[in-house]
CSV table of C-alpha atoms in Angstrom, one decimal:
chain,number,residue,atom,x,y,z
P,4,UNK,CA,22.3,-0.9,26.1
P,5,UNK,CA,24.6,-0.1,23.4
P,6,UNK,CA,25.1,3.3,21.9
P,7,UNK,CA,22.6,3.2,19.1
P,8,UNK,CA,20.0,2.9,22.3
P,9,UNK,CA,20.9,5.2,24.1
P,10,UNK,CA,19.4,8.4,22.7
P,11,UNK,CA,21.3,10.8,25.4
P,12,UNK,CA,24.7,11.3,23.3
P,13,UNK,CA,25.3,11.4,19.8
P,14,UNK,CA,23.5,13.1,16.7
P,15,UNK,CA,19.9,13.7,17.5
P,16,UNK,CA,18.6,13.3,13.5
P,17,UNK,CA,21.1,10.1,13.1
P,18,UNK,CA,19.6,8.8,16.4
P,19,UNK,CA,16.2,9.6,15.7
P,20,UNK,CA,15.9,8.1,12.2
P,21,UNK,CA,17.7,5.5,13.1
P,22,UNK,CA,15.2,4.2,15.1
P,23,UNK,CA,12.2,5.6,13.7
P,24,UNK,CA,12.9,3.7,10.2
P,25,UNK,CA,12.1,0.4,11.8
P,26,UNK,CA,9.2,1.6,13.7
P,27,UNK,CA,7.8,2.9,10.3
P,28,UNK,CA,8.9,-0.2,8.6
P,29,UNK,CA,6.6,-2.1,11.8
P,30,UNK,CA,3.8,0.1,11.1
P,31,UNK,CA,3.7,-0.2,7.5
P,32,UNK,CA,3.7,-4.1,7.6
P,33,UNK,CA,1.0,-4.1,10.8
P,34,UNK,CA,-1.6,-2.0,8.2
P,35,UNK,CA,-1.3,-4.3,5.7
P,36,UNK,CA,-3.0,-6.8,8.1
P,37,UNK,CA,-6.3,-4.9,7.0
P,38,UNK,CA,-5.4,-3.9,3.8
P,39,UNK,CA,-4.5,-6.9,2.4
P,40,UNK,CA,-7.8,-8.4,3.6
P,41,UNK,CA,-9.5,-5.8,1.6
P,42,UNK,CA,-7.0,-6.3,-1.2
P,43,UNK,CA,-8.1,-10.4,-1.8
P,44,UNK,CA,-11.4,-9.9,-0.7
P,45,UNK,CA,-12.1,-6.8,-3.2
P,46,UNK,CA,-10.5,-9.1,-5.7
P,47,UNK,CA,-11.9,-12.3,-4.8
P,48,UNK,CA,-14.7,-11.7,-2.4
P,49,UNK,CA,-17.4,-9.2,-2.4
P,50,UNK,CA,-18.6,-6.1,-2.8
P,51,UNK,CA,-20.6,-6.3,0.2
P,52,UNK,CA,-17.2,-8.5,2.1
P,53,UNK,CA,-15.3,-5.1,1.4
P,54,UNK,CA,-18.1,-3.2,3.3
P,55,UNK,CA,-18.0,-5.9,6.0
P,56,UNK,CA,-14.0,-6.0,6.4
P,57,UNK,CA,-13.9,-2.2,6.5
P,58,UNK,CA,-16.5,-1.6,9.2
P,59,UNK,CA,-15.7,-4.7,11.1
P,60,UNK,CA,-11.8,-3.7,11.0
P,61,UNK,CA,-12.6,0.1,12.1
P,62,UNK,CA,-13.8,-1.5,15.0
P,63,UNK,CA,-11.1,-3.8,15.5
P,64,UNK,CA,-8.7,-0.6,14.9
P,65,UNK,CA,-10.7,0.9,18.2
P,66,UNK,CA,-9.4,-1.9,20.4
P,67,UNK,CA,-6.4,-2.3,18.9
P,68,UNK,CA,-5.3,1.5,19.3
P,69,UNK,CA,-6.4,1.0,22.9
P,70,UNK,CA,-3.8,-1.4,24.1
P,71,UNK,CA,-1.2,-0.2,21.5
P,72,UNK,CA,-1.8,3.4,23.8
P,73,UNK,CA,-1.2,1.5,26.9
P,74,UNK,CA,1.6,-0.5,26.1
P,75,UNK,CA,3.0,2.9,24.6
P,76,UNK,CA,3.2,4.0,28.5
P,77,UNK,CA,5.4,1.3,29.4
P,78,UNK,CA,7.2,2.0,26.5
P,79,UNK,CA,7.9,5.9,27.9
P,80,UNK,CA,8.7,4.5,31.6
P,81,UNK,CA,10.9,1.9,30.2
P,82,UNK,CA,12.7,4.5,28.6
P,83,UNK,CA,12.8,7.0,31.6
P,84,UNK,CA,14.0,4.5,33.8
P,85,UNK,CA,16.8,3.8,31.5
P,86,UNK,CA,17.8,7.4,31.5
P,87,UNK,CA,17.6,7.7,35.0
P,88,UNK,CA,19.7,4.6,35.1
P,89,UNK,CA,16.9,2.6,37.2
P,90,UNK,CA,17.1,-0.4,35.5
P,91,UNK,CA,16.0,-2.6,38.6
P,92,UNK,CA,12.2,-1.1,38.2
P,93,UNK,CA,11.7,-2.6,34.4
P,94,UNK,CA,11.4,-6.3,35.9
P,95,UNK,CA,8.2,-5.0,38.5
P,96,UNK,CA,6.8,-3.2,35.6
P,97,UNK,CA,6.8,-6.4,33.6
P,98,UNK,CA,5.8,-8.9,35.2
P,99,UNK,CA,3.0,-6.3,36.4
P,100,UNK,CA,2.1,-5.1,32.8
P,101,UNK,CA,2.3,-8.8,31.7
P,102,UNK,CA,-0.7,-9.4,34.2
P,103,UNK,CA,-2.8,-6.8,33.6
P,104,UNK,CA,-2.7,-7.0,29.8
P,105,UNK,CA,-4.0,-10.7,30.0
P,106,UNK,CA,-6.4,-10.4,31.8
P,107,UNK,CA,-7.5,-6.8,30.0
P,108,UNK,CA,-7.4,-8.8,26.5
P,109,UNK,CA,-9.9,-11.4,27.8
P,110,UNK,CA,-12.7,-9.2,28.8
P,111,UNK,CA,-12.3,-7.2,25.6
P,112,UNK,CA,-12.2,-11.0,23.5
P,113,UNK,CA,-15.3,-11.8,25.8
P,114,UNK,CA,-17.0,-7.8,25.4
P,115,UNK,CA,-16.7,-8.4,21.1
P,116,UNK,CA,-17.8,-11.7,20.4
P,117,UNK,CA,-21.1,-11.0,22.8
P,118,UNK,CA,-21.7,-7.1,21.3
P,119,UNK,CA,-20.6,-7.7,18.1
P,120,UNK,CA,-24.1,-7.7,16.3
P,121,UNK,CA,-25.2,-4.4,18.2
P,122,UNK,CA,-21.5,-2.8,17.3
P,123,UNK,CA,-22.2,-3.6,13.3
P,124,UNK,CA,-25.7,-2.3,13.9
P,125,UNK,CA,-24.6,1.0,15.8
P,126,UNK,CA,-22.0,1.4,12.9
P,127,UNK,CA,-25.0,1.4,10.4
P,128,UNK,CA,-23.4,-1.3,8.3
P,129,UNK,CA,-25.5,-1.6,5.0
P,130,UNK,CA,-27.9,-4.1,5.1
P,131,UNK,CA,-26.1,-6.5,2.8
P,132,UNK,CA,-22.7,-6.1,5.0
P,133,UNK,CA,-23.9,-6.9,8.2
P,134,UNK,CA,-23.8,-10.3,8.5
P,135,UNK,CA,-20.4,-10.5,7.2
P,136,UNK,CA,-19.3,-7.5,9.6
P,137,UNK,CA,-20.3,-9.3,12.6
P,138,UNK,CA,-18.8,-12.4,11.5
P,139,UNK,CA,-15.1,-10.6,11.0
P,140,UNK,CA,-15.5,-9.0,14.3
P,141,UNK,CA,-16.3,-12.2,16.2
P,142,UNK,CA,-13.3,-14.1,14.5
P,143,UNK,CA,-11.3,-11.3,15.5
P,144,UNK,CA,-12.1,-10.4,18.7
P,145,UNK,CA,-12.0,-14.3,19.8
P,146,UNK,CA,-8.2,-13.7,18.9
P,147,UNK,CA,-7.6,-10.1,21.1
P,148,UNK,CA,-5.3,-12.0,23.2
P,149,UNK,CA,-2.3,-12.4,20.6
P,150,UNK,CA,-3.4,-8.7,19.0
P,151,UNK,CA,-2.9,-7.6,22.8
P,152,UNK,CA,0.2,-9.7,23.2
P,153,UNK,CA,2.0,-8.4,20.2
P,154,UNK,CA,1.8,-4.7,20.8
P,155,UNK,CA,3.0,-5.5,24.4
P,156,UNK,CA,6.5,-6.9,23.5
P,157,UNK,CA,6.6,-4.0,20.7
P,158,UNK,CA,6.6,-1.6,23.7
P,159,UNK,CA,9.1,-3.8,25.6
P,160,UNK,CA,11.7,-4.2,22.8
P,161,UNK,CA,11.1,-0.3,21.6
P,162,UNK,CA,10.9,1.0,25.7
P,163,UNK,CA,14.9,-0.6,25.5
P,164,UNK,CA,16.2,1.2,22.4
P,165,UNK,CA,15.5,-1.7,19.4
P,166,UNK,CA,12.9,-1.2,17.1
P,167,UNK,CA,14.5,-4.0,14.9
P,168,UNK,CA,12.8,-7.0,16.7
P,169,UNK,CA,8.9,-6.0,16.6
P,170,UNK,CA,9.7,-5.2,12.8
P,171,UNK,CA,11.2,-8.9,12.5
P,172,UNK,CA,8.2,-10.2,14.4
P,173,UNK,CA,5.4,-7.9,12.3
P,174,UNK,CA,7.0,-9.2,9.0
P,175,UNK,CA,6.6,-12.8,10.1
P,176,UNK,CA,3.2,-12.1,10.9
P,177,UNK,CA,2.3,-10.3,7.4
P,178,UNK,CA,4.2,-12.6,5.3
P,179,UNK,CA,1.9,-15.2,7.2
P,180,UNK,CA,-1.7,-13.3,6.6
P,181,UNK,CA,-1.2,-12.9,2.9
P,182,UNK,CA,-0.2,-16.5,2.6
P,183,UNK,CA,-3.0,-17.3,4.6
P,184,UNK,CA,-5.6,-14.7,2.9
P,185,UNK,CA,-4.8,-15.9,-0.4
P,186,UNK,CA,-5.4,-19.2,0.7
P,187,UNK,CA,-9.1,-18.8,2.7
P,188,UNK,CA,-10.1,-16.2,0.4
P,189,UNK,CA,-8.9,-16.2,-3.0
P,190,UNK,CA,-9.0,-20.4,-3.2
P,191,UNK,CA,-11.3,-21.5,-0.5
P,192,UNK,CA,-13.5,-18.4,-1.2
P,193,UNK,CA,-14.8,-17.9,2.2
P,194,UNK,CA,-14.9,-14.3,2.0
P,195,UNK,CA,-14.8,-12.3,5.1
P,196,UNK,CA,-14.8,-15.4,7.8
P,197,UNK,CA,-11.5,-16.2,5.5
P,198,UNK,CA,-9.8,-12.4,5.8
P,199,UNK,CA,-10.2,-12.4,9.5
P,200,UNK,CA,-9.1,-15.9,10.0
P,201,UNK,CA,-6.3,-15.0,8.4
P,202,UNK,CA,-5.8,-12.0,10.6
P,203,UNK,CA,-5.9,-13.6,14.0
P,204,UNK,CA,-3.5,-16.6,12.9
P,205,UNK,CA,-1.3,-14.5,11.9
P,206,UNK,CA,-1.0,-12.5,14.7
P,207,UNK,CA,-0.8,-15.8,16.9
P,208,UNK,CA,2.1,-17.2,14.6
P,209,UNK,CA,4.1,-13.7,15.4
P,210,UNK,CA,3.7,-13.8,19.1
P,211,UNK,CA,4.7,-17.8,19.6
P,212,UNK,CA,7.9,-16.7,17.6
P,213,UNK,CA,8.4,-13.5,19.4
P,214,UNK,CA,7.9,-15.2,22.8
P,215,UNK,CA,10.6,-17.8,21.8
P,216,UNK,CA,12.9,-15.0,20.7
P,217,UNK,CA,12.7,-13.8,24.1
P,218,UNK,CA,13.5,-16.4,26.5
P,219,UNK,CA,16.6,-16.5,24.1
P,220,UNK,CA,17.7,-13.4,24.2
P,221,UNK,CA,19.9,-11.5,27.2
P,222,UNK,CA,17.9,-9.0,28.3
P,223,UNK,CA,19.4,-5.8,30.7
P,224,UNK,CA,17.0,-6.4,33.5
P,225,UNK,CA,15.8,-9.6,35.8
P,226,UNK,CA,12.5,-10.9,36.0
P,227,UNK,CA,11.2,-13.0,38.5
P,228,UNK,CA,8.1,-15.0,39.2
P,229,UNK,CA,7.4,-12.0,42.1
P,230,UNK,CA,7.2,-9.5,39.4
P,231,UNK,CA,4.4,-11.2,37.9
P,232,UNK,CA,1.7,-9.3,40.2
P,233,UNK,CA,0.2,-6.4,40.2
P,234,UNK,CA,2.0,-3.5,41.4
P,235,UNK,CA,2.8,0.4,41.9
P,236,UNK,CA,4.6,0.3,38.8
P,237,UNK,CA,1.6,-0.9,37.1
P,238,UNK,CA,-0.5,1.6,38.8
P,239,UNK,CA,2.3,4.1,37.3
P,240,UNK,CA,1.7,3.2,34.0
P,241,UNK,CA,-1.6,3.3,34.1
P,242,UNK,CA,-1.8,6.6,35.0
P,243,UNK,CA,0.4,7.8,31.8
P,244,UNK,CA,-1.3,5.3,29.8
P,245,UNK,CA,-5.3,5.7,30.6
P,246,UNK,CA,-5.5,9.6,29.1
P,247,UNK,CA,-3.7,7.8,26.3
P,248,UNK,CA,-6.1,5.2,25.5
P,249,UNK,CA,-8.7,7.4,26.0
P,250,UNK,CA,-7.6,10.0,23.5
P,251,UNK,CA,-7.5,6.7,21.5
P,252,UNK,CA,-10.8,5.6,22.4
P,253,UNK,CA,-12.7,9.1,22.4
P,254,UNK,CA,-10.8,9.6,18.8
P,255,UNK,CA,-11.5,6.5,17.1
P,256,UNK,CA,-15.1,6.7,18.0
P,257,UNK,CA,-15.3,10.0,16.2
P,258,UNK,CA,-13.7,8.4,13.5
P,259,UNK,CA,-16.7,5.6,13.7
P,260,UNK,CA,-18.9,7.9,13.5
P,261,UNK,CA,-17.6,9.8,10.0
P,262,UNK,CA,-18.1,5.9,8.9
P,263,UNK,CA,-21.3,6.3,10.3
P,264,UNK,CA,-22.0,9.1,8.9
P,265,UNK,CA,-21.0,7.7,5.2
P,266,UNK,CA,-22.3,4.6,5.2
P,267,UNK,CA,-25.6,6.2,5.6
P,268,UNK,CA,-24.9,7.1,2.2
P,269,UNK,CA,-25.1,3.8,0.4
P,270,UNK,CA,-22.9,0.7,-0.6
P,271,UNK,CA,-20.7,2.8,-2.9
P,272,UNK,CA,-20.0,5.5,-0.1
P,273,UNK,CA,-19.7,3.1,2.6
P,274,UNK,CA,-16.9,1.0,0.4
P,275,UNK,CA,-15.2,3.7,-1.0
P,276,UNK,CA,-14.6,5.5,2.2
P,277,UNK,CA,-13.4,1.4,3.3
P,278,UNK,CA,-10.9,1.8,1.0
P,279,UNK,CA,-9.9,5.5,1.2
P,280,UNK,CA,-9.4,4.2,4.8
P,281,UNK,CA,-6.6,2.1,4.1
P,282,UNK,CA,-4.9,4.6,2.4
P,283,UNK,CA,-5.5,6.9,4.9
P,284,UNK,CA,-4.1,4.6,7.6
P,285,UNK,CA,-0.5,4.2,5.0
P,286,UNK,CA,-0.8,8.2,4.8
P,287,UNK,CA,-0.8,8.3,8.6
P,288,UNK,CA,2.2,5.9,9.7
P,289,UNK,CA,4.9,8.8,9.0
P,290,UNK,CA,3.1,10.9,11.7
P,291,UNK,CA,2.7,8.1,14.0
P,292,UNK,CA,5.9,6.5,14.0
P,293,UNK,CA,7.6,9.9,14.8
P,294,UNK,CA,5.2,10.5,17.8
P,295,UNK,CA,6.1,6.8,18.9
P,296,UNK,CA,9.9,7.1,18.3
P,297,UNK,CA,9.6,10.5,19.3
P,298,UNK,CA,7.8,9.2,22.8
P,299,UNK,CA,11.1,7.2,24.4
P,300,UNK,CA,13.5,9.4,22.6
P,301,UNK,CA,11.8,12.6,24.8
P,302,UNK,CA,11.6,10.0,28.1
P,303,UNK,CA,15.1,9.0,28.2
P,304,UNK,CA,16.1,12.7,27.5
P,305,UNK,CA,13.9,14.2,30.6
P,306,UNK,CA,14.7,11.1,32.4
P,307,UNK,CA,18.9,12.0,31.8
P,308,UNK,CA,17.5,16.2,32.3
P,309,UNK,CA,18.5,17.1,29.1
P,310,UNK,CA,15.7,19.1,28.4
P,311,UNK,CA,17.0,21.2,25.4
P,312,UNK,CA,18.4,18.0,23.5
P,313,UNK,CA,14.5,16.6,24.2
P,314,UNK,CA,13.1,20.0,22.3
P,315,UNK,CA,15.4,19.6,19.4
P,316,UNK,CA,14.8,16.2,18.6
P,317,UNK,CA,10.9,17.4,18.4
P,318,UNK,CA,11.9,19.9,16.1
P,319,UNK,CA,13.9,17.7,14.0
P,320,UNK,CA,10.5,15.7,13.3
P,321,UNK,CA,8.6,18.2,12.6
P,322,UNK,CA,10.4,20.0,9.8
P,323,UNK,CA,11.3,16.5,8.1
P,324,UNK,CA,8.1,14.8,8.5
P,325,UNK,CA,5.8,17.8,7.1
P,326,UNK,CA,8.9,18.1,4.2
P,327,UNK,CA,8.2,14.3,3.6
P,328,UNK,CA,4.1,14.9,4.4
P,329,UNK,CA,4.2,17.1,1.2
P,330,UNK,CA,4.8,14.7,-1.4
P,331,UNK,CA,2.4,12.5,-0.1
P,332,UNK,CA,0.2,15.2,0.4
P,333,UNK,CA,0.3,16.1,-3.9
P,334,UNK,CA,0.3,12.0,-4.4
P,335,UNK,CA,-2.5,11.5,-3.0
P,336,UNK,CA,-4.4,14.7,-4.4
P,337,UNK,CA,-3.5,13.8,-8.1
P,338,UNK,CA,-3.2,10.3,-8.1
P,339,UNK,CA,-5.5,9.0,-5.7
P,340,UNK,CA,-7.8,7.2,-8.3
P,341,UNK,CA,-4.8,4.8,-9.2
P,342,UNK,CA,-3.9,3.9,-5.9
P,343,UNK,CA,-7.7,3.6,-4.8
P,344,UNK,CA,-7.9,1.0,-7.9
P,345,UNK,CA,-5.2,-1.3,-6.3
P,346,UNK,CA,-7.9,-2.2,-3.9
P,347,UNK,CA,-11.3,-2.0,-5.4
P,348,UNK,CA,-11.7,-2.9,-9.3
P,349,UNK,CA,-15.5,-1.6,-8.7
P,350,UNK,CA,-15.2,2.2,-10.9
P,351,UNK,CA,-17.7,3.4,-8.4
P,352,UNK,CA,-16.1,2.3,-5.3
P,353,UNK,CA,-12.7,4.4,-6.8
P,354,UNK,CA,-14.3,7.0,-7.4
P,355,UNK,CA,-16.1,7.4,-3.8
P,356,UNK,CA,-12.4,6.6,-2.6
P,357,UNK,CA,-10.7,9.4,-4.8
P,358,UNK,CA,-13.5,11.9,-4.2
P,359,UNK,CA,-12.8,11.4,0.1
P,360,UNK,CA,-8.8,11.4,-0.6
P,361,UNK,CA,-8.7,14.8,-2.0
P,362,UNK,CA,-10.4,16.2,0.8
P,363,UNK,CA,-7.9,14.2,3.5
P,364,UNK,CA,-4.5,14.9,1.1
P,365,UNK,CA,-3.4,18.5,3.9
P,366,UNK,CA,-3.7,15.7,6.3
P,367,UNK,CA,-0.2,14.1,5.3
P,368,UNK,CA,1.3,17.7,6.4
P,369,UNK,CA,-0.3,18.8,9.2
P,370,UNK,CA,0.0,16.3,11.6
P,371,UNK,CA,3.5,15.5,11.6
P,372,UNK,CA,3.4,18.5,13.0
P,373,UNK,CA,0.6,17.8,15.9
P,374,UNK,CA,2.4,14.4,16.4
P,375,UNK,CA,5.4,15.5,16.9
P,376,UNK,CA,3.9,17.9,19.4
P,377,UNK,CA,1.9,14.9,20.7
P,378,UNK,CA,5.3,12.4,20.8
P,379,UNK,CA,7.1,15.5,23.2
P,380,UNK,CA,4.2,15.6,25.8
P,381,UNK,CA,3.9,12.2,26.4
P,382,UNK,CA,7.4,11.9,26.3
P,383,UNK,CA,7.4,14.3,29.6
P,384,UNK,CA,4.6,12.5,31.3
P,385,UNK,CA,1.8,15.2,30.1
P,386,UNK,CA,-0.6,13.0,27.8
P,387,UNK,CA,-3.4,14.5,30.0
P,388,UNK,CA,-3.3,17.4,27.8
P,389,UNK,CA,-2.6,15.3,24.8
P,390,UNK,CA,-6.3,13.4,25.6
P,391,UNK,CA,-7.6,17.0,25.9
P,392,UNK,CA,-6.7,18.2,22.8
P,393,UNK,CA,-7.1,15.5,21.1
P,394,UNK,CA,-11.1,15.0,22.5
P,395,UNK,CA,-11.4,19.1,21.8
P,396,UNK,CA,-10.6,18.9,17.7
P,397,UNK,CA,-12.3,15.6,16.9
P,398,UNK,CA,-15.3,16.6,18.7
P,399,UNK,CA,-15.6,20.3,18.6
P,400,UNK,CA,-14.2,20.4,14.6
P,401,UNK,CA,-14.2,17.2,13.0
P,402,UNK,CA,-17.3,15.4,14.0
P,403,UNK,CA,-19.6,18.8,13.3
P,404,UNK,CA,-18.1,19.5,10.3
P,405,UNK,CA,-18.4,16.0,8.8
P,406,UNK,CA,-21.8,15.6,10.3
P,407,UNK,CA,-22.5,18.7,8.8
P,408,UNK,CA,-21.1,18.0,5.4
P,409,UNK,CA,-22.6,14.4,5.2
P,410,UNK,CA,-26.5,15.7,5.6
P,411,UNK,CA,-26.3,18.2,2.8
P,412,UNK,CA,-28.2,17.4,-0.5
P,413,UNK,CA,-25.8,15.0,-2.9
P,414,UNK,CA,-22.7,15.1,0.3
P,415,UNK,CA,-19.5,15.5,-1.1
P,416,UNK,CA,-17.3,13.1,0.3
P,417,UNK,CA,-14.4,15.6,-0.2
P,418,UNK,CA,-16.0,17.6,2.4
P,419,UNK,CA,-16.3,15.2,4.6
P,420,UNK,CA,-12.6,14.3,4.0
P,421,UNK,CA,-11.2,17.8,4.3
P,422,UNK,CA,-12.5,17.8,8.1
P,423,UNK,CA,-9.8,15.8,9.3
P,424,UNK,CA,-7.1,18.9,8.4
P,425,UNK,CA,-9.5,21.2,9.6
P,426,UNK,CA,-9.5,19.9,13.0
P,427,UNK,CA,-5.5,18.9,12.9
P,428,UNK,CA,-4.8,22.9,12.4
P,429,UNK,CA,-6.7,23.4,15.6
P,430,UNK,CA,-5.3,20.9,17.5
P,431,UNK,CA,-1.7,22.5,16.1
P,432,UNK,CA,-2.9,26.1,17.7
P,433,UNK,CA,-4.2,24.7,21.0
P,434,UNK,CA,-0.5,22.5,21.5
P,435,UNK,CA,1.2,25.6,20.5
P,436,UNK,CA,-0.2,27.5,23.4
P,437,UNK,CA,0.3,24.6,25.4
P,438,UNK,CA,4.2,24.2,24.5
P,439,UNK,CA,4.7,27.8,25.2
P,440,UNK,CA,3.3,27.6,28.7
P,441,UNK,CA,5.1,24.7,29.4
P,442,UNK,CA,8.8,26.3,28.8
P,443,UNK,CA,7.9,29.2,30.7
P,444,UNK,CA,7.1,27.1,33.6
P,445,UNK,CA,10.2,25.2,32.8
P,446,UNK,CA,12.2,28.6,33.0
P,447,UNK,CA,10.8,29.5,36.1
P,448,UNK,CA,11.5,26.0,37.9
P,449,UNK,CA,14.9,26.7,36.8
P,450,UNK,CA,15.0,30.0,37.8
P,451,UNK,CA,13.9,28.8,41.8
């Protein structure tokens, strides 16, 4: 590794954003997968095919966050081994991780074509979407394997230190689904089938590439055929990674069910939150790519035992994403109309957006704070309690609150929006305690 990899030494902010800039950069190109397929298909489709890409992608998002949550474990343990400077265990966990995830993207390829009618159905897709919902999440799901495969060499390239190759490879792959919306879409007008072709080749295009890059490139571990089994290294990460994915699974299915909830509400509702949702998912990659960069920065810190360096760099995100987080916060509050309009020319579909985005705007704040929180645990090996807290806010705040919010006579969307703070604040309180606990016990292992 060479020094800008190794986040042991050096200036902790200059490390940190150094890093983290590509792994925003990565995140902001992979949500423009599903944005720009609502872009062109609000522009050249359908009402009805925004509906249908925005429900049928909210599921996609489920699975998606899934494996990006497992791969994000052997992410951390890449990272720890590198700071432990146990560079021999990378190749077993691999070649192990290589087989699992194959095998894991199949069943899921197999579980979404077969349930993918009963998914649109659960989701309460309006009647006119639903065809068109099923038919994205077929074309998608038949294509989980190259989804799977690209978030798995993220996490091998990011685990090392670089964040610059999985933003090469997720620019490839964008630059190829706009080319390729545009083309299904906007000339050979085929709607939603068209967006989520577009999706899946693209994806495919970006992981041929990034597989080639590979077997080109010096890597600092060896990898044999042997590797390619699985192993305790496999069984390692799955342990970090399962309260992960769970958290993402347990999370994302509240987040279903606000769409749920809203679509319940009508066309307008169930396309305006659509595209409110896109905005939200931009709104959210600040907070996300700290808790990722954040993630292997804290693992090769605790892995090295430099445990204050590890608490600083979590303090360092947190004061400059929630100072970032606040002019996002006011954008969105006062201008959310005109960036609603960039993805829906429908006035009433804006508006529906806009009236949900004032609601969500805190949201831009608040949980760069709980992610950085979030980033720090998992970065020590304790996403158990980051799968707690995360289960305890959406269901014990968010989920009520929007439930409660969608049934009342004419439901303001804003109040429905505004849950999503509501529920981060908690989740803010509970890791509080948590953190507190935790360096106590760290003073008293010490101490002994």
């Amino acid at each position: 590794m060479n020094d800008k990899q190794d986040f042991t030494t050096g200036s902790i902010g200059g490390k940190l954003l150094f890093f983290m800039l590509p792994v925003f950069g990565a995140l902001v190109l992979q949500a423009m997968y599903s944005a720009v397929d609502l872009l062109i298909v609000g522009r050249f489709g359908t009402t009805a095919g925004v509906s249908g890409v925005a429900t049928g992608s909210s599921i996609m998002n489920l699975v998606t966050f899934v494996m990006s949550a497992l791969t994000s474990a052997v992410t951390i343990l890449i990272g720890r081994y590198i700071g432990e400077k146990t560079p021999a265990r990378i190749g077993k966990l691999i070649g192990a991780s290589t087989v699992f995830f194959a095998i894991f993207a199949v069943v899921i390829s197999i579980l979404l074509i077969i349930f993918a009618r009963p998914l649109a159905i659960l989701m309460q897709a309006p009647d006119e979407a639903l065809d068109l919902t099923v038919t994205y999440i077929r074309i998608c799901g038949g294509g989980y394997i190259f989804i799977a495969f690209y978030n798995f060499i993220a996490a091998i390239f990011r685990g090392l230190g670089d964040s610059n190759q999985p933003l090469v490879f997720v620019a490839i792959a964008c630059v190829s689904n706009i080319v390729l919306d545009l083309v299904l879409v906007a000339v050979f007008h085929m709607n939603t089938a068209g967006a989520a072709i577009a999706t899946v080749a693209a994806q495919a295009i970006s992981v041929i590439i990034s597989f080639f890059v590979i077997s080109k490139k010096k890597l600092p571990f060896t990898l044999t055929i042997k590797d390619f089994r699985l192993n305790d290294e496999i069984a390692r990460a799955l342990k970090l990674g399962f309260p992960m994915a769970l958290q993402e699974i347990l999370t994302n299915v509240s987040f279903l069910a606000l769409m749920a909830f809203i679509n319940r509400l009508g066309l307008d509702a169930s396309s305006g939150y659509g595209v409110a949702q896109k905005i939200q998912s931009f709104i959210m990659l600040i907070p996300s790519s700290i808790m990722q960069s954040l993630g292997i920065y804290v693992s090769q810190n605790i892995g090295a035992g430099k445990y204050e360096r590890a608490k600083k760099g979590m303090y360092f995100t947190m004061s400059c994403g929630a100072g970032i987080g606040v002019v996002i916060a006011l954008l969105t509050f006062f201008e959310g109309d005109v960036i609603s309009s960039l993805f829906s020319s429908d006035a009433a579909v804006i508006a529906r957006a806009y009236e949900f985005l004032r609601g969500f705007a805190f949201e831009a704040v608040v949980t760069c704070i709980l992610f950085s929180y979030m980033g720090y645990f998992n970065g020590n090996g304790r996403s158990l309690f980051v799968m707690i807290q995360s289960v305890l806010q959406s269901f014990l705040i968010r989920l009520p609150m929007s439930y409660y919010m969608s049934i009342l006579p004419d439901a303001s969307l804003t109040n429905i929006g505004a849950a999503a703070p509501t529920a981060t604040i908690f989740g803010i309180i509970l890791c509080t305690i948590y953190y507190i606990r935790m360096q106590k016990q760290l003073k008293l292992s010490k101490a002994i």
